[in-house]
CSV table of C-alpha atoms and ligand atoms in Angstrom, one decimal:
chain,number,residue,atom,x,y,z
A,1,MET,CA,-14.0,7.5,9.6
A,2,PRO,CA,-13.8,10.0,12.5
A,3,ARG,CA,-10.2,10.5,13.8
A,4,SER,CA,-9.7,9.6,17.4
A,5,SER,CA,-7.2,12.3,18.0
A,6,ALA,CA,-8.2,15.7,19.1
A,7,PRO,CA,-7.8,18.5,16.5
A,8,PRO,CA,-5.0,21.0,17.2
A,9,PRO,CA,-6.0,24.0,19.2
A,10,ALA,CA,-7.2,26.8,16.9
A,11,GLY,CA,-4.3,28.9,15.6
A,12,ARG,CA,-1.7,26.3,16.3
A,13,THR,CA,-0.6,23.5,14.0
A,14,ARG,CA,0.7,20.4,15.6
A,15,ARG,CA,3.7,18.4,14.3
A,16,PRO,CA,2.8,15.6,12.0
A,17,ARG,CA,2.8,12.2,13.7
A,18,VAL,CA,4.0,9.0,12.1
A,19,VAL,CA,3.8,5.5,13.8
A,20,LEU,CA,6.6,3.1,12.7
A,21,LEU,CA,5.6,-0.5,13.1
A,22,PRO,CA,9.0,-2.4,12.3
A,23,GLY,CA,7.2,-5.8,12.3
A,24,ASP,CA,9.1,-9.1,12.0
A,25,GLY,CA,12.0,-10.9,10.3
A,26,VAL,CA,13.8,-8.3,8.1
A,27,GLY,CA,11.2,-5.7,9.2
A,28,PRO,CA,13.4,-4.0,11.9
A,29,GLU,CA,16.4,-4.0,9.6
A,30,ILE,CA,14.6,-2.0,6.8
A,31,ALA,CA,12.6,0.0,9.2
A,32,ALA,CA,15.9,1.3,10.7
A,33,GLU,CA,16.9,2.8,7.3
A,34,ALA,CA,13.4,4.3,6.8
A,35,ARG,CA,13.7,5.9,10.3
A,36,VAL,CA,16.9,7.7,9.5
A,37,VAL,CA,15.7,8.9,6.0
A,38,LEU,CA,12.4,10.2,7.5
A,39,GLY,CA,14.4,12.2,10.1
A,40,MET,CA,16.5,13.6,7.2
A,41,LEU,CA,13.6,14.6,4.9
A,42,ALA,CA,11.0,15.6,7.5
A,43,PRO,CA,12.7,16.4,10.8
A,44,ASP,CA,9.6,18.0,12.2
A,45,VAL,CA,7.7,14.7,12.2
A,46,GLU,CA,7.1,13.1,15.6
A,47,LEU,CA,7.9,9.4,15.2
A,48,GLU,CA,6.6,6.8,17.6
A,49,GLU,CA,7.6,3.1,17.4
A,50,ARG,CA,5.2,0.3,18.3
A,51,PRO,CA,5.2,-3.6,18.0
A,52,ILE,CA,2.9,-5.5,15.6
A,53,GLY,CA,2.9,-9.1,14.5
A,54,ALA,CA,5.1,-11.8,16.1
A,55,ALA,CA,7.0,-9.1,18.0
A,56,ALA,CA,3.8,-8.0,19.6
A,57,ILE,CA,2.7,-11.5,20.3
A,58,ARG,CA,5.9,-12.2,22.1
A,59,ALA,CA,5.6,-8.9,24.2
A,60,THR,CA,1.9,-8.9,24.9
A,61,GLY,CA,0.2,-12.0,23.6
A,62,ASP,CA,-1.7,-9.9,20.9
A,63,PRO,CA,-0.5,-9.3,17.4
A,64,LEU,CA,-2.1,-5.8,17.5
A,65,PRO,CA,-2.0,-4.6,21.1
A,66,GLU,CA,-4.4,-1.9,22.1
A,67,GLU,CA,-1.6,0.6,22.6
A,68,THR,CA,-0.3,0.0,19.1
A,69,LEU,CA,-3.8,0.5,17.6
A,70,ALA,CA,-4.4,3.7,19.7
A,71,ALA,CA,-1.1,5.2,18.5
A,72,CYS,CA,-2.0,4.4,14.9
A,73,ARG,CA,-5.4,5.9,15.1
A,74,ALA,CA,-4.0,9.1,16.6
A,75,ALA,CA,-1.3,9.4,13.9
A,76,ASP,CA,-1.2,11.1,10.5
A,77,ALA,CA,0.2,7.9,8.9
A,78,VAL,CA,1.5,4.4,9.7
A,79,LEU,CA,4.8,3.1,8.3
A,80,LYS,CA,4.7,-0.6,8.6
A,81,GLY,CA,7.4,-3.3,8.0
A,82,PRO,CA,6.2,-6.9,7.1
A,83,VAL,CA,4.8,-9.2,9.7
A,84,GLY,CA,5.1,-13.0,9.9
A,85,ASP,CA,7.2,-15.6,11.7
A,86,PRO,CA,7.3,-19.3,10.9
A,87,GLU,CA,7.3,-19.9,14.7
A,88,PHE,CA,3.6,-19.0,14.7
A,89,ASP,CA,2.5,-20.8,11.4
A,90,ALA,CA,0.4,-23.4,13.2
A,91,ALA,CA,-0.6,-21.2,16.1
A,92,ASP,CA,-4.1,-19.9,16.7
A,93,VAL,CA,-2.9,-16.3,17.4
A,94,ARG,CA,-0.8,-15.4,14.2
A,95,PRO,CA,1.2,-12.2,13.3
A,96,GLU,CA,-0.8,-11.6,10.1
A,97,GLN,CA,-4.0,-11.2,12.0
A,98,GLY,CA,-2.5,-8.0,13.5
A,99,LEU,CA,-2.2,-6.6,10.0
A,100,LEU,CA,-5.7,-7.5,8.8
A,101,ARG,CA,-7.2,-6.0,12.0
A,102,LEU,CA,-5.2,-2.8,11.6
A,103,ARG,CA,-6.5,-2.4,8.0
A,104,GLU,CA,-10.0,-3.0,9.0
A,105,ALA,CA,-9.8,-0.8,12.1
A,106,LEU,CA,-8.4,2.2,10.1
A,107,ASP,CA,-10.7,1.4,7.2
A,108,ALA,CA,-7.8,1.6,4.8
A,109,TYR,CA,-9.9,0.9,1.8
A,110,ALA,CA,-7.9,2.2,-1.2
A,111,ASN,CA,-4.8,0.2,-1.8
A,112,LEU,CA,-2.4,2.0,-4.1
A,113,ARG,CA,0.3,-0.2,-5.8
A,114,PRO,CA,2.6,1.8,-8.2
A,115,ALA,CA,4.6,-0.3,-10.6
A,116,VAL,CA,7.3,1.9,-12.3
A,117,SER,CA,10.2,0.8,-14.6
A,118,GLY,CA,11.6,2.3,-17.8
A,119,ASP,CA,8.6,3.5,-19.8
A,120,VAL,CA,6.1,1.8,-17.6
A,121,ASP,CA,4.3,3.9,-15.0
A,122,VAL,CA,1.1,2.2,-13.7
A,123,LEU,CA,-0.8,2.9,-10.5
A,124,ILE,CA,-3.2,0.2,-9.5
A,125,VAL,CA,-5.9,1.4,-7.2
A,126,ARG,CA,-7.4,-1.6,-5.6
A,127,GLU,CA,-10.5,-1.8,-3.3
A,128,LEU,CA,-9.3,-3.4,-0.1
A,129,VAL,CA,-12.1,-4.0,2.3
A,130,GLY,CA,-15.0,-5.3,0.3
A,131,GLY,CA,-15.8,-8.1,-2.4
A,132,LEU,CA,-15.0,-11.7,-2.2
A,133,TYR,CA,-12.6,-11.6,0.7
A,134,PHE,CA,-15.2,-10.1,2.9
A,135,GLY,CA,-18.4,-11.6,1.7
A,136,ALA,CA,-20.5,-14.4,3.3
A,137,ARG,CA,-18.9,-17.8,3.2
A,138,GLY,CA,-19.7,-21.2,4.4
A,139,VAL,CA,-20.4,-24.8,3.8
A,140,ARG,CA,-23.7,-26.3,2.7
A,141,ASP,CA,-25.2,-29.6,3.9
A,142,ASP,CA,-24.2,-31.3,0.7
A,143,GLY,CA,-20.5,-30.3,1.3
A,144,THR,CA,-20.5,-27.4,-1.3
A,145,VAL,CA,-18.2,-24.7,-0.1
A,146,PHE,CA,-19.0,-21.0,-1.0
A,147,ASP,CA,-17.5,-17.5,-0.8
A,148,THR,CA,-19.7,-14.6,-2.1
A,149,CYS,CA,-18.6,-11.4,-3.8
A,150,GLU,CA,-20.7,-8.5,-2.4
A,151,TYR,CA,-20.3,-4.7,-3.0
A,152,HIS,CA,-22.3,-1.9,-1.6
A,153,PRO,CA,-22.4,1.0,-4.1
A,154,ARG,CA,-20.9,3.3,-1.5
A,155,LEU,CA,-17.7,1.2,-1.2
A,156,ILE,CA,-17.3,1.2,-5.0
A,157,GLU,CA,-18.0,5.0,-5.3
A,158,ARG,CA,-15.4,6.0,-2.8
A,159,LEU,CA,-12.7,4.0,-4.3
A,160,VAL,CA,-13.6,5.1,-7.8
A,161,ARG,CA,-13.6,8.8,-6.8
A,162,ARG,CA,-10.1,8.3,-5.2
A,163,ALA,CA,-8.9,6.6,-8.4
A,164,PHE,CA,-10.3,9.5,-10.7
A,165,THR,CA,-8.7,12.1,-8.4
A,166,LEU,CA,-5.4,10.2,-8.7
A,167,ALA,CA,-5.6,10.0,-12.5
A,168,ARG,CA,-6.3,13.7,-12.6
A,169,SER,CA,-2.9,14.3,-10.9
A,170,ARG,CA,-1.1,12.0,-13.3
A,171,ARG,CA,-1.6,11.5,-17.1
A,172,GLY,CA,-5.4,11.8,-16.9
A,173,GLN,CA,-6.3,8.2,-18.0
A,174,LEU,CA,-8.3,5.7,-16.0
A,175,THR,CA,-8.8,2.0,-16.8
A,176,SER,CA,-11.7,0.5,-14.9
A,177,VAL,CA,-11.3,-3.3,-14.7
A,178,ASP,CA,-14.2,-5.6,-14.2
A,179,LYS,CA,-15.8,-8.8,-15.4
A,180,ALA,CA,-19.2,-7.1,-16.5
A,181,ASN,CA,-19.9,-9.7,-19.0
A,182,VAL,CA,-20.5,-12.2,-16.1
A,183,LEU,CA,-20.8,-10.7,-12.7
A,184,GLU,CA,-23.5,-8.5,-11.2
A,185,THR,CA,-21.0,-6.7,-8.9
A,186,SER,CA,-19.0,-5.8,-12.0
A,187,ARG,CA,-22.1,-4.4,-13.8
A,188,LEU,CA,-22.7,-2.2,-10.6
A,189,TRP,CA,-19.0,-1.3,-10.7
A,190,ARG,CA,-19.2,-0.2,-14.4
A,191,ARG,CA,-22.3,1.8,-13.9
A,192,ILE,CA,-20.8,3.7,-10.9
A,193,VAL,CA,-17.6,4.4,-12.9
A,194,GLY,CA,-19.8,5.9,-15.6
A,195,GLU,CA,-21.6,8.1,-13.1
A,196,VAL,CA,-18.6,9.3,-11.4
A,197,ALA,CA,-16.9,10.1,-14.7
A,198,ALA,CA,-19.2,12.9,-15.2
A,199,ASP,CA,-17.5,14.7,-12.4
A,200,TYR,CA,-14.1,14.2,-14.0
A,201,PRO,CA,-14.5,15.3,-17.6
A,202,ASP,CA,-10.7,16.0,-17.9
A,203,VAL,CA,-10.0,12.2,-17.3
A,204,ARG,CA,-10.3,9.7,-20.1
A,205,VAL,CA,-12.0,6.5,-19.0
A,206,GLU,CA,-12.0,3.0,-20.5
A,207,HIS,CA,-13.6,-0.1,-19.3
A,208,MET,CA,-11.7,-3.4,-19.6
A,209,LEU,CA,-12.5,-6.9,-18.8
A,210,VAL,CA,-10.1,-8.4,-16.2
A,211,ASP,CA,-8.9,-11.2,-18.4
A,212,ASN,CA,-7.9,-8.7,-21.2
A,213,ALA,CA,-6.3,-6.4,-18.6
A,214,ALA,CA,-4.1,-9.2,-17.4
A,215,MET,CA,-2.9,-9.8,-20.9
A,216,GLN,CA,-2.4,-6.1,-21.7
A,217,LEU,CA,-0.4,-5.7,-18.5
A,218,ALA,CA,1.9,-8.6,-19.5
A,219,VAL,CA,2.4,-7.5,-23.1
A,220,ALA,CA,2.0,-3.7,-23.1
A,221,PRO,CA,2.0,-2.4,-19.5
A,222,GLN,CA,3.1,1.2,-20.7
A,223,ARG,CA,-0.5,1.7,-22.2
A,224,PHE,CA,-1.9,2.1,-18.6
A,225,ASP,CA,-1.9,5.1,-16.3
A,226,VAL,CA,-4.3,4.4,-13.4
A,227,ILE,CA,-6.2,1.1,-13.1
A,228,ALA,CA,-9.1,1.0,-10.7
A,229,THR,CA,-10.5,-2.4,-9.7
A,230,GLU,CA,-12.1,-4.5,-7.1
A,231,ASN,CA,-10.4,-6.4,-4.4
A,232,MET,CA,-9.6,-9.7,-5.8
A,233,PHE,CA,-8.8,-8.5,-9.4
A,234,GLY,CA,-6.6,-5.9,-7.9
A,235,ASP,CA,-4.8,-8.5,-5.7
A,236,ILE,CA,-3.9,-10.6,-8.8
A,237,LEU,CA,-3.2,-7.7,-11.2
A,238,SER,CA,-1.0,-5.7,-8.9
A,239,ASP,CA,1.4,-8.7,-8.4
A,240,LEU,CA,1.5,-9.2,-12.1
A,241,ALA,CA,2.3,-5.5,-12.5
A,242,ALA,CA,5.0,-5.7,-9.9
A,243,ALA,CA,6.5,-8.8,-11.6
A,244,VAL,CA,6.6,-7.0,-14.9
A,245,THR,CA,8.4,-4.0,-13.4
A,246,GLY,CA,11.1,-5.7,-11.4
A,247,GLY,CA,9.6,-8.1,-8.8
A,248,LEU,CA,7.7,-7.9,-5.5
A,249,GLY,CA,10.9,-7.3,-3.5
A,250,LEU,CA,10.9,-3.7,-4.6
A,251,ALA,CA,7.3,-2.9,-4.6
A,252,PRO,CA,5.7,-0.4,-2.1
A,253,SER,CA,2.1,0.1,-1.3
A,254,ALA,CA,-0.2,2.7,0.4
A,255,SER,CA,-3.5,1.8,1.9
A,256,LEU,CA,-5.5,5.0,2.3
A,257,ALA,CA,-8.6,5.7,4.5
A,258,GLU,CA,-11.1,8.6,4.3
A,259,GLY,CA,-9.7,11.4,6.5
A,260,GLY,CA,-8.0,9.0,8.8
A,261,PRO,CA,-4.3,7.7,8.8
A,262,GLY,CA,-3.2,5.4,5.8
A,263,ILE,CA,-0.9,2.5,6.1
A,264,PHE,CA,2.3,2.5,4.1
A,265,GLU,CA,4.2,-0.8,3.8
A,266,PRO,CA,6.3,-2.9,1.4
A,267,VAL,CA,4.4,-5.6,-0.5
A,268,HIS,CA,7.0,-8.3,0.4
A,269,GLY,CA,6.9,-10.4,3.6
A,270,SER,CA,9.2,-10.8,6.5
A,271,ALA,CA,11.8,-12.9,4.5
A,272,PRO,CA,12.7,-15.2,7.5
A,273,ASP,CA,15.3,-16.9,5.3
A,274,ILE,CA,17.5,-13.9,5.4
A,275,ALA,CA,16.5,-12.1,8.6
A,276,GLY,CA,19.2,-11.0,11.0
A,277,ARG,CA,21.9,-11.0,8.3
A,278,GLY,CA,21.7,-7.4,7.3
A,279,ILE,CA,21.2,-8.0,3.7
A,280,ALA,CA,17.6,-7.3,3.1
A,281,ASN,CA,16.8,-4.8,0.4
A,282,PRO,CA,15.3,-1.7,2.0
A,283,ALA,CA,14.0,-0.3,-1.3
A,284,ALA,CA,10.3,-1.3,-1.0
A,285,MET,CA,10.3,0.2,2.6
A,286,LEU,CA,11.9,3.4,1.4
A,287,ARG,CA,9.5,3.6,-1.5
A,288,SER,CA,6.6,3.1,0.9
A,289,LEU,CA,8.1,6.1,2.9
A,290,ALA,CA,8.0,8.0,-0.3
A,291,LEU,CA,4.3,7.3,-0.7
A,292,LEU,CA,3.7,8.4,2.9
A,293,LEU,CA,5.5,11.6,2.3
A,294,GLU,CA,3.3,12.3,-0.8
A,295,HIS,CA,-0.1,11.0,0.3
A,296,ALA,CA,-0.1,11.5,4.1
A,297,LEU,CA,2.1,14.6,4.6
A,298,GLY,CA,1.6,16.3,1.1
A,299,ARG,CA,5.4,16.7,0.8
A,300,ILE,CA,5.6,15.9,-3.0
A,301,GLU,CA,9.0,17.3,-3.6
A,302,GLU,CA,10.6,15.2,-0.8
A,303,ALA,CA,8.7,12.1,-2.0
A,304,ARG,CA,10.1,12.6,-5.6
A,305,SER,CA,13.6,13.1,-4.3
A,306,LEU,CA,13.4,10.0,-2.3
A,307,ALA,CA,12.0,7.9,-5.2
A,308,ARG,CA,14.8,9.2,-7.4
A,309,ALA,CA,17.5,8.5,-4.6
A,310,VAL,CA,16.3,4.9,-4.2
A,311,GLU,CA,16.4,4.4,-8.0
A,312,HIS,CA,20.0,5.8,-8.1
A,313,ALA,CA,21.1,3.8,-5.1
A,314,LEU,CA,19.6,0.4,-6.4
A,315,ALA,CA,21.9,0.9,-9.4
A,316,ALA,CA,24.9,2.1,-7.5
A,317,ALA,CA,24.8,-0.3,-4.5
A,318,PRO,CA,22.5,-3.3,-5.2
A,319,THR,CA,21.7,-5.9,-2.5
A,320,PRO,CA,22.2,-9.6,-3.0
A,321,ASP,CA,18.6,-10.1,-4.2
A,322,LEU,CA,19.5,-8.0,-7.2
A,323,GLY,CA,22.8,-9.8,-7.8
A,324,GLY,CA,24.9,-7.3,-5.9
A,325,VAL,CA,26.9,-7.4,-2.7
A,326,SER,CA,25.7,-4.3,-0.7
A,327,THR,CA,24.3,-4.6,2.8
A,328,THR,CA,21.0,-3.1,3.9
A,329,ALA,CA,23.0,-0.3,5.7
A,330,GLU,CA,25.1,0.2,2.6
A,331,LEU,CA,22.1,0.7,0.3
A,332,GLY,CA,20.6,3.0,2.9
A,333,ALA,CA,23.7,5.0,3.0
A,334,ALA,CA,23.7,5.4,-0.8
A,335,VAL,CA,20.2,6.7,-0.6
A,336,ARG,CA,21.1,9.3,2.0
A,337,GLU,CA,24.2,10.3,0.0
A,338,GLN,CA,22.1,10.9,-3.1
A,339,LEU,CA,19.5,12.7,-1.1
A,340,ALA,CA,22.0,15.0,0.5
A,341,LEU,CA,23.0,16.0,-3.1
A,342,THR,CA,19.6,16.6,-4.4
A,343,VAL,CA,17.6,18.0,-1.4
A,344,SER,CA,18.5,21.6,-1.2
A,345,LYS,CA,17.1,21.9,2.3
A,346,ALA,CA,18.5,18.8,3.7
A,347,PRO,CA,19.3,19.4,7.4
A,348,ALA,CA,22.9,19.1,8.5
B,1,NAD,P1,8.6,-13.1,1.6
B,1,NAD,O1,8.3,-11.9,0.7
B,1,NAD,O2,8.9,-12.8,3.0
B,1,NAD,O3,9.9,-13.8,0.9
B,1,NAD,C1,9.9,-14.4,-0.4
B,1,NAD,C2,11.3,-14.3,-0.9
B,1,NAD,O4,11.7,-12.9,-1.2
B,1,NAD,C3,12.4,-14.8,0.1
B,1,NAD,O5,13.4,-15.5,-0.6
B,1,NAD,C4,12.9,-13.6,0.7
B,1,NAD,O6,14.3,-13.7,1.1
B,1,NAD,C5,12.9,-12.6,-0.5
B,1,NAD,N1,12.7,-11.2,0.0
B,1,NAD,C6,11.6,-10.6,0.5
B,1,NAD,N2,11.8,-9.4,0.8
B,1,NAD,C7,13.1,-9.1,0.6
B,1,NAD,C8,13.9,-7.9,0.8
B,1,NAD,N3,13.4,-6.8,1.3
B,1,NAD,N4,15.2,-8.1,0.4
B,1,NAD,C9,15.6,-9.2,-0.1
B,1,NAD,N5,14.9,-10.3,-0.3
B,1,NAD,C10,13.6,-10.3,0.0
B,1,NAD,O7,7.4,-14.1,1.4
B,1,NAD,P2,7.1,-15.4,2.2
B,1,NAD,O8,8.5,-16.1,2.5
B,1,NAD,O9,6.1,-16.1,1.5
B,1,NAD,O10,6.5,-15.0,3.6
B,1,NAD,C11,7.3,-14.8,4.8
B,1,NAD,C12,6.4,-14.3,5.9
B,1,NAD,O11,6.0,-13.0,5.6
B,1,NAD,C13,5.1,-15.1,6.1
B,1,NAD,O12,4.8,-15.2,7.5
B,1,NAD,C14,4.0,-14.3,5.4
B,1,NAD,O13,2.7,-14.5,5.9
B,1,NAD,C15,4.5,-12.9,5.7
B,1,NAD,N6,4.0,-11.8,4.8
B,1,NAD,C16,3.7,-10.6,5.3
B,1,NAD,C17,3.2,-9.6,4.4
B,1,NAD,C18,2.9,-8.3,5.1
B,1,NAD,O14,3.2,-8.1,6.3
B,1,NAD,N7,2.3,-7.3,4.4
B,1,NAD,C19,3.2,-9.8,3.1
B,1,NAD,C20,3.6,-11.0,2.5
B,1,NAD,C21,4.0,-12.1,3.4
């Protein structure tokens, strides 16, 4: 997808741009921690803040205002808090529509969901803009309701290539998950994985049926490195992987585009039940920031330092969702303290 921003003038590099969308509920509380940490780890980044979701509906009537979308298109990455507010549950214009439109507008097709805990380190790479969730749907005259799963080979190939490239940068093992014993789209998927594999001879490939993959993830998650799969299978398997490795509350995600900005966001929602109390766990948001540093800005070292600092802070200053008593700000402070110890070039 072409970038809407003009390239920097020849011979000059512009500062990286990140748009922060705090979102709703606990979003602004956890976004505040991410803003400070980003300033600490990447002080050269230009940070712009824009509304999305319920906050944007209240301000403009639109969950994804034109100015917000334009800023996102022109950025190198989007760091997003959760959206959603019970006030709009029955409304025609809902906060979540802003997120779906943003994903579609940026063509953020590769959804990365890492699940890490102990000896488990799985990266699920889920196709995000095709398949059953986007196929033709409707109601027949006899009352039958249908959704269709459709995949153009191009959509599969770009996702699969991304997954192979990621596997190459990790432990070199790719599990392609499908339902090729039943579905045509899965047979196409399997064929394309086989073709693309020829370009990645250093990556070991296995094909696994989705029902078996679910079982293996539950009983032996440490056997996986990268899992590549289509939209709905990935939706379900990634929540299972998150549950196996500590719960949705801690899980980050990255939704990457081709050449354009990606969207980095926690998997959890806006947690209206605890919003405004300063006790939300900012870990998923900070881990999403680590993914942004790695995948959008190429700052691998800073990303790893942040991931380690979050791990450390979760043990040292857990929030109430983990059985602790720390506030959002206290966990954030513990992360920064740890970073100050480990990042050699941390600015004063
Ligand atoms: P939720 O994830 O917001 O909350 C589920 C439970 O987890 C709640 O008890 C909540 O307090 C807890 N929780 C979630 N995040 C937490 C955190 N960071 N720290 C501590 N506890 C946390 O799910 P829900 O209640 O089903 O959804 C609430 C709203 O969020 C809905 O409007 C939903 O549509 C929206 N939502 C948005 C996204 C997104 O923006 N990507 C994702 C999921 C849900």
